Amino acid sequence: MNAHTGIGASILRKEDRRFITGKGNYVADIRRPGMLRGVFLRSPHAHARIKGIDTKAAAAMDGVAAIFTGADLAADGVGGLPCAWGVSNADGTPMKEPARSAMAVDKVRCVGDAVAFIVAETLEQALVAAEAVVVDYEPLPAVVSMLDAIRPGAPAVFDDIPNNTCFDWECGDAQATAAAFAKAAHVARISLVNNRLVGNPMEPRAAVAEYDSGRDHYTMWTTSQFPHVVKVLMGNFVLNIPQHKLRIVAPDVGGGFGVKQFLYAEEVITTWASRKTGRPIKWINERSDGFLSDAHGRDHVSEAELALDESGRFLGLKVRTIANMGGYLSTFGPNIPTNLYGLLLAGVYTTPAIHCEVKGVFTNTVPVDAYRGAGRPEATFLLERLVDVAASEMNIDKVEIRRLNMIDASQYPYQTPVIVKYDSGDPKACLDTALKEADWAGFAERKAASKARGLLRGIGVCTYIEACGLAPSRIVQSLGARAGIFESATVRMHVTGDVTVLIGTHNHGQGHETTFAQIVSEMLSVPTDKIEIVFGDTDKVQFGLGTYGSRSLAVGGTALAKATNKIIAKGAKIAAHMLEAADTDIVFEKGSFKIAGTDRSKSLGEVVGAAYGLVNFPIDVLEPGMEEKAFYDPVNFTYPGGAHIAEVEIDPESGVVELVSYVAVDDIGTVINPMIVGGQLHGGIAQGVGQALYENCVYDEASGQMLTGSFMDYCMPRADNLPNMQITTQSTQCTHTSFGVKGCGEVGTIGSPATVINAVVDALSHLGVNHVDMPATPGRVWRLIHNSATQLRAAE
Amino acid sequence: MREFAYHRPGDLQAAVALLADGESRPVSGGMTLLPTMKQRLAAPPALVDLSTIPGMAGVTVEGRTVTVGALSTHESVASSPEIVACIPALASLAGVIGDPAVRHRGTIGGSVANADPGADYPAAVLGLDATVVTDRREIGADDFFIGLFTTALAPDEIITAIRFPVPDAAGYAKFRSQASRFALVGVFVARFGPFVRVAVTGAAPCVFRQKDIEEVLARDFTPSALTRISIAPSGLNSDIHADSEYRAHLVMVMARRAVEQALGAPARP
């Protein structure tokens, strides 16, 4: 008997065989005959007019095949990069949506803006030629800070967009919220910054493009989280390539985190240039170019107020946020700080009235878009910091204030005042488990022990919810999405009973090849080693929207289950014919079709054999073969949530914060593979800790230069920055996905920044500190300690 | 990386001759030079690889002097029984340079010649009043480090060894930059009888001696002696990781911790 490889089994990842034996196939591994190398020349200026580009000398250099500029693209009719999500202003008018040419033509709008594409026989020849391209820039004043960008007289990123304002969006009910504040016993306030992050997947972005003139057909291999969407956006909106003449392959991809879920100019230009040169072209971003050209994440400045009654009940929440769009609108840019942020501000609480205003602002910086969590970590950080401030000001225990305001399990489904309706959850149960796991009650003793060693210890808690499983198309289209966000899967039973699944999501580290195989294994009783998951190639997979927003299992997995159910349904009809029984008498159990209540059965293998061999097969009523497909559009988002608790120790002499413990209790619905889920949570929490303590993308306000353009200055969290984490899942089931799954890709990143900062503030609370901006670096923490000591001395 | 010629001379004279053009660069571990070349920030016409020149690696002890060959890797210094016995602070300093890969490739001669403002070795060389031995002369530590990435070395001059006098007590405390893990501030403290030397790296464009701290410690070589003084931020680096005021504060914190170590306390992060 085979070991159980279905739902709940912590089997090892099928894909790891190739990864740990060096047999992965990444874009950089792709080699085509006659392939050229391309490099992009990028702007050193944050804001400048391009008066001219002289490529003559460079084009004559050894090995150079071609040099292209924005003017060449425009002359050839290449379109601009589309934005896939529009939002509306509070007054109902559409956002300002400036055209974005694939390569800068008249103006550069951030350091790193591409101005020329140099294609040569070798990489070194292309790099040397790039140094010989002469760009005549007329530098213009730049603006990188959002607050500066909306001041009167600020440099205009786009000449025809006043106040650099892309949109003034709102959600919730302003009147009801004002009324709630009018009767408040206490109003807690906070101003905070959500720091700009660079995603930094381990594999930099890359593309290889090949034009086949004989077939008039294009193939592009790219580091993408959503190859079918690249095909639609690039073929249809930018390069005018018919869909049947374009194949996009996203092979093994080394991490995405959102960075690779946009259509990028480099993909477009490499593809276009492969036709112009008649040769395949490979382009690979350097890490330092990645800092300057991968879409960034977060970057908000916010003010928020929470109205409470005298017992600490939340009456209303007002939020005003300014969100950085960067120098252009990236594919999903406007959606992130609006729908994925404002709609999450109820959190796990029963706050009856919420009003949120978000101003999207253009600056001379790299475009900002989704990064793991995307909007939801920002919402959670703001809300959970504000709850701690309120608890402290009203002298209410910070656990009790949360419990007092939490949605009770009995209240689900729960309609929030900000559109979304939570289907399932039990936040109080997660919180209770987390308090136990973290030994919350024993904290005072640990704090005293730390104090004896000269260290300040703090504890922080955060309860959170997210909306993921992107996305119910009707809902997101009403919120500005310009297409539906469904998913599809094909289940192909081979003659032998082995299975190939073709699915439209993309695996770039999440373990899909294992998790999806486990679903099929569970449903068909086929062991996972007889199941292959195929993804990432638009010529193989029917269609798909890709992987982001913790959607693959909730949406793709449900499509897969539906397709598998069609296999079972067809199999039952074949088995009924073979067993000379009625269809309705057949049940499918443990891999066999049985006549209910009898011992007469046909195995799945026998039934599939009949479907292809057509021996004893109902050919008059059924088509031969055994392959089924399902497209699935969800009815709602899924709503994972949970409670996280962290403890930190701070060295008051140096300001160093050490994260000493981390407990996560997450409700992510049914768990398919606990080991994989553990890895997703560890990674997500590490990224959230990175935002809280280490990572920060900084621009120089005077020059617009990025000051953190490498790992020398941009601090990624490392293994020795993290404690062993205690991860527990405590789930309720989603009511509308197959098996009740919710998704786990982003939860760690969503809950952790607030958890860690709440712990840091707790450690410093005796000094009167009520907020620390992220990242809580040693210098920043020391400054708070030092200033409070100075004030203390002054008071004495 | 631009194209360059690669030489592997068999002896010191041949190496010096190959450096005569003033543009070719000597290389041993290449831990700084090669990344700089990959970023196209340096493009020497030739690299002169010193790593196979005989007699330039290893540790010897004669009396109260420890001589470390210029080609000795950081790892070999960190794990040298002679150095651990004679100058444990030097061994522990070598053990906190970079990461394991850097420590197994990078060499003491390369680090000292490069004079990176955030490097660790310059603090030990200056703090211990070491002598830099080259192919043509001996240079005292006080005369060796001149400025940002600038030393007394001529362009074709090659360090062959560093000679460290053995102190009565020494300690090194490093406060790492979170991102690069170079020293944001590193303080090396050494006591030779009644004399104390204090060298500070990371805090300014070039490693320097902090004479106010030296004077206090010469009178009273204890951490508590340092709680009564502070140093001025002027002249110290200010950047996105630490302003000069914070660096000045960290110099005092690290100085106290270095003294604690010199007095036998275990190193703390």
mmCIF file with all atom_site columns, N, CA, C and O in Angstrom, chain A residues 3 138 164 216 249 324 349 397 405 444 495 528 653 770 775 789:
data_model
loop_
_atom_site.group_PDB
_atom_site.id
_atom_site.type_symbol
_atom_site.label_atom_id
_atom_site.label_alt_id
_atom_site.label_comp_id
_atom_site.label_asym_id
_atom_site.label_entity_id
_atom_site.label_seq_id
_atom_site.pdbx_PDB_ins_code
_atom_site.Cartn_x
_atom_site.Cartn_y
_atom_site.Cartn_z
_atom_site.occupancy
_atom_site.B_iso_or_equiv
_atom_site.pdbx_formal_charge
_atom_site.auth_seq_id
_atom_site.auth_comp_id
_atom_site.auth_asym_id
_atom_site.auth_atom_id
_atom_site.pdbx_PDB_model_num
ATOM 1  N N  . ALA A 1 3   ? 2.146   5.019  0.703   1.00 0.00 ? 3   ALA A N  1
ATOM 2  C CA . ALA A 1 3   ? 2.033   5.977  1.794   1.00 0.00 ? 3   ALA A CA 1
ATOM 3  C C  . ALA A 1 3   ? 1.065   7.075  1.362   1.00 0.00 ? 3   ALA A C  1
ATOM 4  O O  . ALA A 1 3   ? 0.928   7.358  0.171   1.00 0.00 ? 3   ALA A O  1
ATOM 5  N N  . GLU A 1 138 ? 19.257  67.306 -20.091 1.00 0.00 ? 138 GLU A N  1
ATOM 6  C CA . GLU A 1 138 ? 19.103  68.604 -19.429 1.00 0.00 ? 138 GLU A CA 1
ATOM 7  C C  . GLU A 1 138 ? 18.463  68.319 -18.069 1.00 0.00 ? 138 GLU A C  1
ATOM 8  O O  . GLU A 1 138 ? 17.256  68.090 -17.977 1.00 0.00 ? 138 GLU A O  1
ATOM 9  N N  . ASN A 1 164 ? 1.166   66.719 -9.019  1.00 0.00 ? 164 ASN A N  1
ATOM 10 C CA . ASN A 1 164 ? 1.709   65.355 -9.061  1.00 0.00 ? 164 ASN A CA 1
ATOM 11 C C  . ASN A 1 164 ? 0.720   64.332 -8.515  1.00 0.00 ? 164 ASN A C  1
ATOM 12 O O  . ASN A 1 164 ? 1.107   63.283 -8.002  1.00 0.00 ? 164 ASN A O  1
ATOM 13 N N  . ASP A 1 216 ? 6.695   33.622 -38.597 1.00 0.00 ? 216 ASP A N  1
ATOM 14 C CA . ASP A 1 216 ? 6.259   34.924 -38.077 1.00 0.00 ? 216 ASP A CA 1
ATOM 15 C C  . ASP A 1 216 ? 5.761   34.754 -36.626 1.00 0.00 ? 216 ASP A C  1
ATOM 16 O O  . ASP A 1 216 ? 4.638   35.124 -36.277 1.00 0.00 ? 216 ASP A O  1
ATOM 17 N N  . VAL A 1 249 ? 7.146   31.807 -22.052 1.00 0.00 ? 249 VAL A N  1
ATOM 18 C CA . VAL A 1 249 ? 7.545   30.716 -21.160 1.00 0.00 ? 249 VAL A CA 1
ATOM 19 C C  . VAL A 1 249 ? 8.189   31.328 -19.921 1.00 0.00 ? 249 VAL A C  1
ATOM 20 O O  . VAL A 1 249 ? 9.147   32.095 -20.028 1.00 0.00 ? 249 VAL A O  1
ATOM 21 N N  . ASN A 1 324 ? 3.007   56.508 -2.570  1.00 0.00 ? 324 ASN A N  1
ATOM 22 C CA . ASN A 1 324 ? 3.913   56.840 -3.663  1.00 0.00 ? 324 ASN A CA 1
ATOM 23 C C  . ASN A 1 324 ? 3.651   55.909 -4.848  1.00 0.00 ? 324 ASN A C  1
ATOM 24 O O  . ASN A 1 324 ? 3.682   54.689 -4.704  1.00 0.00 ? 324 ASN A O  1
ATOM 25 N N  . TYR A 1 349 ? -11.788 43.536 13.790  1.00 0.00 ? 349 TYR A N  1
ATOM 26 C CA . TYR A 1 349 ? -12.579 44.255 14.787  1.00 0.00 ? 349 TYR A CA 1
ATOM 27 C C  . TYR A 1 349 ? -13.947 44.665 14.248  1.00 0.00 ? 349 TYR A C  1
ATOM 28 O O  . TYR A 1 349 ? -14.147 44.759 13.045  1.00 0.00 ? 349 TYR A O  1
ATOM 29 N N  . ASP A 1 397 ? -5.352  47.081 29.031  1.00 0.00 ? 397 ASP A N  1
ATOM 30 C CA . ASP A 1 397 ? -4.435  46.028 28.603  1.00 0.00 ? 397 ASP A CA 1
ATOM 31 C C  . ASP A 1 397 ? -4.552  45.824 27.092  1.00 0.00 ? 397 ASP A C  1
ATOM 32 O O  . ASP A 1 397 ? -5.651  45.789 26.539  1.00 0.00 ? 397 ASP A O  1
ATOM 33 N N  . ASN A 1 405 ? -12.887 44.153 21.212  1.00 0.00 ? 405 ASN A N  1
ATOM 34 C CA . ASN A 1 405 ? -13.372 44.657 19.926  1.00 0.00 ? 405 ASN A CA 1
ATOM 35 C C  . ASN A 1 405 ? -13.398 43.611 18.815  1.00 0.00 ? 405 ASN A C  1
ATOM 36 O O  . ASN A 1 405 ? -13.783 43.919 17.690  1.00 0.00 ? 405 ASN A O  1
ATOM 37 N N  . ALA A 1 444 ? 6.738   39.084 32.443  1.00 0.00 ? 444 ALA A N  1
ATOM 38 C CA . ALA A 1 444 ? 7.344   39.971 33.449  1.00 0.00 ? 444 ALA A CA 1
ATOM 39 C C  . ALA A 1 444 ? 8.637   39.366 33.981  1.00 0.00 ? 444 ALA A C  1
ATOM 40 O O  . ALA A 1 444 ? 9.638   40.071 34.181  1.00 0.00 ? 444 ALA A O  1
ATOM 41 N N  . VAL A 1 495 ? -3.000  7.111  -20.652 1.00 0.00 ? 495 VAL A N  1
ATOM 42 C CA . VAL A 1 495 ? -3.499  5.745  -20.875 1.00 0.00 ? 495 VAL A CA 1
ATOM 43 C C  . VAL A 1 495 ? -3.178  4.845  -19.686 1.00 0.00 ? 495 VAL A C  1
ATOM 44 O O  . VAL A 1 495 ? -3.943  3.969  -19.311 1.00 0.00 ? 495 VAL A O  1
ATOM 45 N N  . THR A 1 528 ? 1.602   10.774 -5.505  1.00 0.00 ? 528 THR A N  1
ATOM 46 C CA . THR A 1 528 ? 2.074   12.027 -6.123  1.00 0.00 ? 528 THR A CA 1
ATOM 47 C C  . THR A 1 528 ? 3.204   11.778 -7.121  1.00 0.00 ? 528 THR A C  1
ATOM 48 O O  . THR A 1 528 ? 3.417   12.603 -8.005  1.00 0.00 ? 528 THR A O  1
ATOM 49 N N  . GLU A 1 653 ? 22.587  50.801 25.314  1.00 0.00 ? 653 GLU A N  1
ATOM 50 C CA . GLU A 1 653 ? 23.820  51.527 25.016  1.00 0.00 ? 653 GLU A CA 1
ATOM 51 C C  . GLU A 1 653 ? 24.009  51.730 23.513  1.00 0.00 ? 653 GLU A C  1
ATOM 52 O O  . GLU A 1 653 ? 24.483  52.765 23.083  1.00 0.00 ? 653 GLU A O  1
ATOM 53 N N  . ASN A 1 770 ? 5.932   56.272 22.140  1.00 0.00 ? 770 ASN A N  1
ATOM 54 C CA . ASN A 1 770 ? 4.699   55.583 21.735  1.00 0.00 ? 770 ASN A CA 1
ATOM 55 C C  . ASN A 1 770 ? 4.691   55.151 20.273  1.00 0.00 ? 770 ASN A C  1
ATOM 56 O O  . ASN A 1 770 ? 3.744   54.545 19.801  1.00 0.00 ? 770 ASN A O  1
ATOM 57 N N  . PRO A 1 775 ? 12.538  51.170 9.359   1.00 0.00 ? 775 PRO A N  1
ATOM 58 C CA . PRO A 1 775 ? 13.004  50.079 10.203  1.00 0.00 ? 775 PRO A CA 1
ATOM 59 C C  . PRO A 1 775 ? 13.554  50.627 11.531  1.00 0.00 ? 775 PRO A C  1
ATOM 60 O O  . PRO A 1 775 ? 14.152  51.707 11.552  1.00 0.00 ? 775 PRO A O  1
ATOM 61 N N  . ALA A 1 789 ? 16.546  60.440 27.526  1.00 0.00 ? 789 ALA A N  1
ATOM 62 C CA . ALA A 1 789 ? 17.473  60.640 28.642  1.00 0.00 ? 789 ALA A CA 1
ATOM 63 C C  . ALA A 1 789 ? 17.845  62.111 28.758  1.00 0.00 ? 789 ALA A C  1
ATOM 64 O O  . ALA A 1 789 ? 17.923  62.661 29.860  1.00 0.00 ? 789 ALA A O  1
#
